Each structure stands twice: as structure tokens, then as C-alpha cells.
Short mmCIF file of C-alpha atoms in Angstrom, two decimals:
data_model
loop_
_atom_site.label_atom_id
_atom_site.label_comp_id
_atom_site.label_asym_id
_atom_site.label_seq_id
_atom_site.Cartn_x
_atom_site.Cartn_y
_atom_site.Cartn_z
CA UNK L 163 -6.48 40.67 17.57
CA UNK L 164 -3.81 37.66 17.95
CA UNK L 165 -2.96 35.97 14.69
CA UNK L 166 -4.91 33.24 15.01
CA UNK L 167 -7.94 34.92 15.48
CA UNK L 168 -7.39 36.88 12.87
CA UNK L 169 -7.33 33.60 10.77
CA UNK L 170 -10.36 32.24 12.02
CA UNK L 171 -11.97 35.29 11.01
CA UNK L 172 -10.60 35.07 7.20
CA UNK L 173 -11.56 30.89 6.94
CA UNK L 174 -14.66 30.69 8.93
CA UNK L 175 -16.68 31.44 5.48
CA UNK L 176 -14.40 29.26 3.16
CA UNK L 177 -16.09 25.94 1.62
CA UNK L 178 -15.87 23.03 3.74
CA UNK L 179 -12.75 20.50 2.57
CA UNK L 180 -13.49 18.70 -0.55
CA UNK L 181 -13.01 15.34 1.19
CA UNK L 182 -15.44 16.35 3.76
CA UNK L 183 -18.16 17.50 1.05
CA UNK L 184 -17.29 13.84 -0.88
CA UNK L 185 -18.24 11.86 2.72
CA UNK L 186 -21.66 13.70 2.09
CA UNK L 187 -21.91 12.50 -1.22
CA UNK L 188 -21.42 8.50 -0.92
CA UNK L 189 -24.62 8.76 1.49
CA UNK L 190 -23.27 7.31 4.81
CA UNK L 191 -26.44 7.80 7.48
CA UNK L 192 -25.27 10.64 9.41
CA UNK L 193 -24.59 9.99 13.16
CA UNK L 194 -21.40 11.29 15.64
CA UNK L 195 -18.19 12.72 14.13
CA UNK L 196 -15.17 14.64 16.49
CA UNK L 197 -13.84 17.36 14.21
CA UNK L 198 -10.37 17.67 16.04
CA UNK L 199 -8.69 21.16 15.66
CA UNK L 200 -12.02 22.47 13.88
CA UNK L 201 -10.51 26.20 13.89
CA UNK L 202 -13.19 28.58 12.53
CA UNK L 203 -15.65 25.38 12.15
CA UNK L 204 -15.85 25.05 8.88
CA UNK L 205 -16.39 21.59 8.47
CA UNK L 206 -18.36 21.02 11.94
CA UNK L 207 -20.96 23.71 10.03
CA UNK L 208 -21.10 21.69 7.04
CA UNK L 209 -21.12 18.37 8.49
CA UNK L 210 -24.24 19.80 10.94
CA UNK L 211 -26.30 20.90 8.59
CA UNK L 212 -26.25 17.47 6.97
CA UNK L 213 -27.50 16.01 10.16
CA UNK L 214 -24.67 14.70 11.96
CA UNK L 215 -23.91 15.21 15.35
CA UNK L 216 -20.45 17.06 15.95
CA UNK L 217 -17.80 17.17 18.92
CA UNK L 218 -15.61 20.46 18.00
CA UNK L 219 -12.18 20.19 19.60
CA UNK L 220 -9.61 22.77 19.53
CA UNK L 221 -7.04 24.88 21.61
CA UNK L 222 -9.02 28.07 21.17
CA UNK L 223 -12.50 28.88 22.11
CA UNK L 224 -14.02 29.39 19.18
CA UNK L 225 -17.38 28.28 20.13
CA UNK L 226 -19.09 31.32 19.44
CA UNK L 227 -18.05 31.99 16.22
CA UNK L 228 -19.03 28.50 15.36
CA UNK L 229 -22.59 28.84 16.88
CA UNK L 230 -23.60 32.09 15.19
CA UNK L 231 -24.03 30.05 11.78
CA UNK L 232 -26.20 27.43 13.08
CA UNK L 233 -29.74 27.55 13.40
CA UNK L 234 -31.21 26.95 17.04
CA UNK L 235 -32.13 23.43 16.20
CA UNK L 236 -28.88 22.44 14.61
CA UNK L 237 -27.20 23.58 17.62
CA UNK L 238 -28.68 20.82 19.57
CA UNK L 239 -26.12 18.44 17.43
CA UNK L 240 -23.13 21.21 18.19
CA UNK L 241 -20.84 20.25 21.18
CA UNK L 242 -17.48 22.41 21.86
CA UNK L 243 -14.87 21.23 24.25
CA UNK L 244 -11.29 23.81 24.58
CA UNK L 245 -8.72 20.89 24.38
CA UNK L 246 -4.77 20.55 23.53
CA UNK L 247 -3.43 17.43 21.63
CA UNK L 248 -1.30 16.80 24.05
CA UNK L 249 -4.28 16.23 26.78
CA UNK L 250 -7.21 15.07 24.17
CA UNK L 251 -9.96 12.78 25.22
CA UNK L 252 -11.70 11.29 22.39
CA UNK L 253 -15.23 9.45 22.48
CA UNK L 254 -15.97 6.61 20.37
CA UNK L 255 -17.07 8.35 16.52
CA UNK L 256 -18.51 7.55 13.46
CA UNK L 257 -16.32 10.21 11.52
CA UNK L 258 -12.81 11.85 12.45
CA UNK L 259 -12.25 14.99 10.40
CA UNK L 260 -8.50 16.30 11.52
CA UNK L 261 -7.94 18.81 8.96
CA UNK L 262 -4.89 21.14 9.03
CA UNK L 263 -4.37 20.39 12.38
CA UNK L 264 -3.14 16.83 13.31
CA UNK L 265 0.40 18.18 11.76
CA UNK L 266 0.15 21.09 14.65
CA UNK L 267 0.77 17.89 17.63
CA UNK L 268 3.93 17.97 19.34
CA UNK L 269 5.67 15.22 17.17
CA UNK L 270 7.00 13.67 20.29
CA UNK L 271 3.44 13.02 21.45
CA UNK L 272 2.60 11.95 17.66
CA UNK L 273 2.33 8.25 18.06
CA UNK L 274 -0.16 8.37 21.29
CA UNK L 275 -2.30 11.01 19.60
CA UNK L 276 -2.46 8.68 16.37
CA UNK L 277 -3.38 5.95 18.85
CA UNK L 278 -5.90 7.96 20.39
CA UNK L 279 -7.34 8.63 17.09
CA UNK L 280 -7.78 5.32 15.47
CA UNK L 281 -8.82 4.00 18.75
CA UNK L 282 -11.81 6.52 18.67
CA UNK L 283 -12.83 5.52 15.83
CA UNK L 284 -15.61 2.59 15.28
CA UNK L 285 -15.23 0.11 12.39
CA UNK L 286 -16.81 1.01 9.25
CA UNK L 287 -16.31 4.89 10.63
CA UNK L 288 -14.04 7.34 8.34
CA UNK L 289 -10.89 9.61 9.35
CA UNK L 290 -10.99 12.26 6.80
CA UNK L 291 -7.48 14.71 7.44
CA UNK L 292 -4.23 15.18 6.66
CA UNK L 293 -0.78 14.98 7.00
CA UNK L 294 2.25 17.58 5.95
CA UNK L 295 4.84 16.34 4.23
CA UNK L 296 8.83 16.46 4.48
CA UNK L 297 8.96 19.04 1.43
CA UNK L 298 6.56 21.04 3.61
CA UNK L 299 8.79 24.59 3.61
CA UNK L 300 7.56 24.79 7.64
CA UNK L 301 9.65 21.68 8.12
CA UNK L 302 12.84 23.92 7.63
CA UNK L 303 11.23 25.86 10.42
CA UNK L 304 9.15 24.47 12.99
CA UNK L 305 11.02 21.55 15.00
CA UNK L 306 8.17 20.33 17.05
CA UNK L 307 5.63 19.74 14.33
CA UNK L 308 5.15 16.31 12.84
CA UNK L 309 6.48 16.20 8.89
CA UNK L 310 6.03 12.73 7.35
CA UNK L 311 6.94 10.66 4.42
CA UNK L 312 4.59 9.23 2.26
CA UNK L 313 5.53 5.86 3.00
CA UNK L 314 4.92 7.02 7.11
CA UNK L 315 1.58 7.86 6.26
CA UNK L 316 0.52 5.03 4.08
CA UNK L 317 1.59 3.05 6.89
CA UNK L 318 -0.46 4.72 9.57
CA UNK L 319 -3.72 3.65 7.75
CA UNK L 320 -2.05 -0.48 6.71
CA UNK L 321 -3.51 -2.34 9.83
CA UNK L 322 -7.06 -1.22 10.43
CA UNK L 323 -7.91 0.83 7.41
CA UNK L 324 -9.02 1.04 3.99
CA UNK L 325 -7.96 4.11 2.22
CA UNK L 326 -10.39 5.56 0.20
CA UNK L 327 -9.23 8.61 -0.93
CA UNK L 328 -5.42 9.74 -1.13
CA UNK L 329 -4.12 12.95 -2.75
CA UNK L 330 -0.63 14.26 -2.39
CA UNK L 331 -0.32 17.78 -3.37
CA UNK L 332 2.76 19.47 -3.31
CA UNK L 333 2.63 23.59 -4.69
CA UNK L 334 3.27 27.11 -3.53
CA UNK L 335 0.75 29.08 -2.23
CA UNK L 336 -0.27 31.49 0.47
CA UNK L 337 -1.55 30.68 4.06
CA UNK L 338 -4.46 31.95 5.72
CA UNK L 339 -3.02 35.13 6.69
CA UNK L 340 -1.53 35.41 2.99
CA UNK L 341 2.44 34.63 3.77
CA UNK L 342 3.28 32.25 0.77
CA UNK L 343 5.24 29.46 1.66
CA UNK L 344 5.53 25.76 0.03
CA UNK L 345 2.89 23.24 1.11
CA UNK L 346 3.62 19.58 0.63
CA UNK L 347 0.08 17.87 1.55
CA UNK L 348 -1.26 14.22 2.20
CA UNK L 349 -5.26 14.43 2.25
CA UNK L 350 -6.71 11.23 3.19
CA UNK L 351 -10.30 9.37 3.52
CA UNK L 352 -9.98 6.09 5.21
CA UNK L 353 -12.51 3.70 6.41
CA UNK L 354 -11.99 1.47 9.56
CA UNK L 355 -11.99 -2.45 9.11
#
């Protein structure tokens, strides 16, 4: 089993992310979110069986494992497409969820993906994700990810959003498949304008 399988297995049971389950809670009629690098589906589950209809994106096919926790008729709101970052199609949505992954682009493809994100998304809609930041121990490490500044981020959202939630979180801690490294975090909520 590659690694990254192996981590699908260990998060596909693991609550939805707390931004996610506060979306749910400010009652916003449910209609067509993309969750972009959904991994193990986690939050495509969650966001399903509260009657939204959900695009899954990601590189690996993890389709299956995402279907086997929805009921037959929740499945009918489940679409799955196998897509890289680098070659992403996005429809017009309601809600972008890009959590843990949007950090994983090629950061010399970063500004057309961001482009390609808030152009997906229609006004009043949400982006819900987040961003690693330049304390981040992987920025020692991996060159082509995309590390930002807080002031980077905040500036991402200045034009054609309203932030609604922002949380920077920087702690040591372990990763899915239990290394422990330093995570420097940006979790957003924004609302288009």
C-alpha cells in the first residue's frame, strides 16, 4: 500500500473540518460545492449528507472509498472526477472547500489555480480552505509547494471577498501517517462579493 493510501485509510473516518461543520451551522440552503483535493472525502461525506450536491476532485481515485459511506440516494449528489491542479477544470459553485490541499499546487502554477478558484466561485458562495505558512517546517523541505505570508493570504481574499472566518495556528504535531513536524496554518471562510 503506497503512502498515500495508507493515509486515506487513517483520515477517511476523522470529523469533517471545523470550518466546514460551522458553514452547516449559519444555515446557507444547500446547493453545489467542488471539494478540491477531497483525499479520503471527509468533508464531501459531511457536506452530502446535509444535502448539498458535491464535485470531489483529486489526483487519486478515491471514489470508492468515498462511495461506500453514502447511502444509495445520497450518492445521486456524489460526483468524482481524477484531476491534477495543474490541469483542473472547475464549474461554477456555491461552496469551495480546498482543505490541506491547495498548499500541494506547484507554486509556479499558484496564481492561475487561485484564479481558477475564485473564478469558480458565484457571489455570495464561500471558499472554506487553507493556506501553509512560511514557518511551515515542510517549507525547509519541499521547493515546489506554495508557503505564504499572512499578509499574501489576506490579500488573496481583499478584492472579491469577505472573510468570515480566519485562524492562524502555528504548533507541533504529527501528520497523518504520525511523522511530527511543525505546522504553521491559515484556515479561512470567505464569502464572495
Amino acid at each position: 500500500m503506497k503512502d498515500i493510501e495508507k493515509y486515506y485509510e487513517i483520515t477517511k473516518n476523522t470529523p469533517p473540518h471545523p470550518l466546514v461543520k460551522e458553514l452547516m451551522k449559519m444555515k446557507i440552503t444547500p446547493q453545489n460545492a467542488i471539494d478540491l483535493g477531497c483525499g479520503s472525502g471527509k468533508d464531501t461525506v459531511f457536506l452530502i449528507k446535509n444535502g448539498w450536491n458535491v464535485l470531489a476532485i483529486d489526483q487519486e481515485n478515491t471514489k470508492d472509498m468515498i462511495e461506500q459511506r453514502l447511502t444509495e440516494i445520497e450518492r445521486k449528489k456524489f460526483r468524482f472526477k481524477i484531476q491534477k491542479f495543474e490541469e483542473v477544470e472547475l464549474e461554477k459553485n456555491d461552496l469551495l472547500v480546498a482543505n490541506f490541499s491547495i498548499p500541494f499546487c506547484n507554486k509556479n502554477y499558484f496564481e492561475e489555480f487561485w484564479k481558477k478558484i475564485t473564478n469558480s466561485i458565484l457571489e455570495k458562495g464561500y471558499f472554506i480552505g487553507n493556506f501553509f505558512g512560511e514557518h511551515d517546517s515542510w517549507n525547509e523541505i519541499k521547493e515546489n509547494m506554495v508557503f505564504l505570508s499572512k499578509e499574501q493570504v489576506l490579500n488573496l481574499f481583499e478584492k472579491e471577498f469577505k472573510i468570515v472566518e480566519y485562524h492562524e495556528i502555528e504548533k507541533d504535531g504529527n501528520v497523518g501517517l504520525g511523522k511530527r513536524k511543525h505546522w504553521h496554518i491559515y484556515n479561512i471562510m470567505a464569502q464572495k462579493i
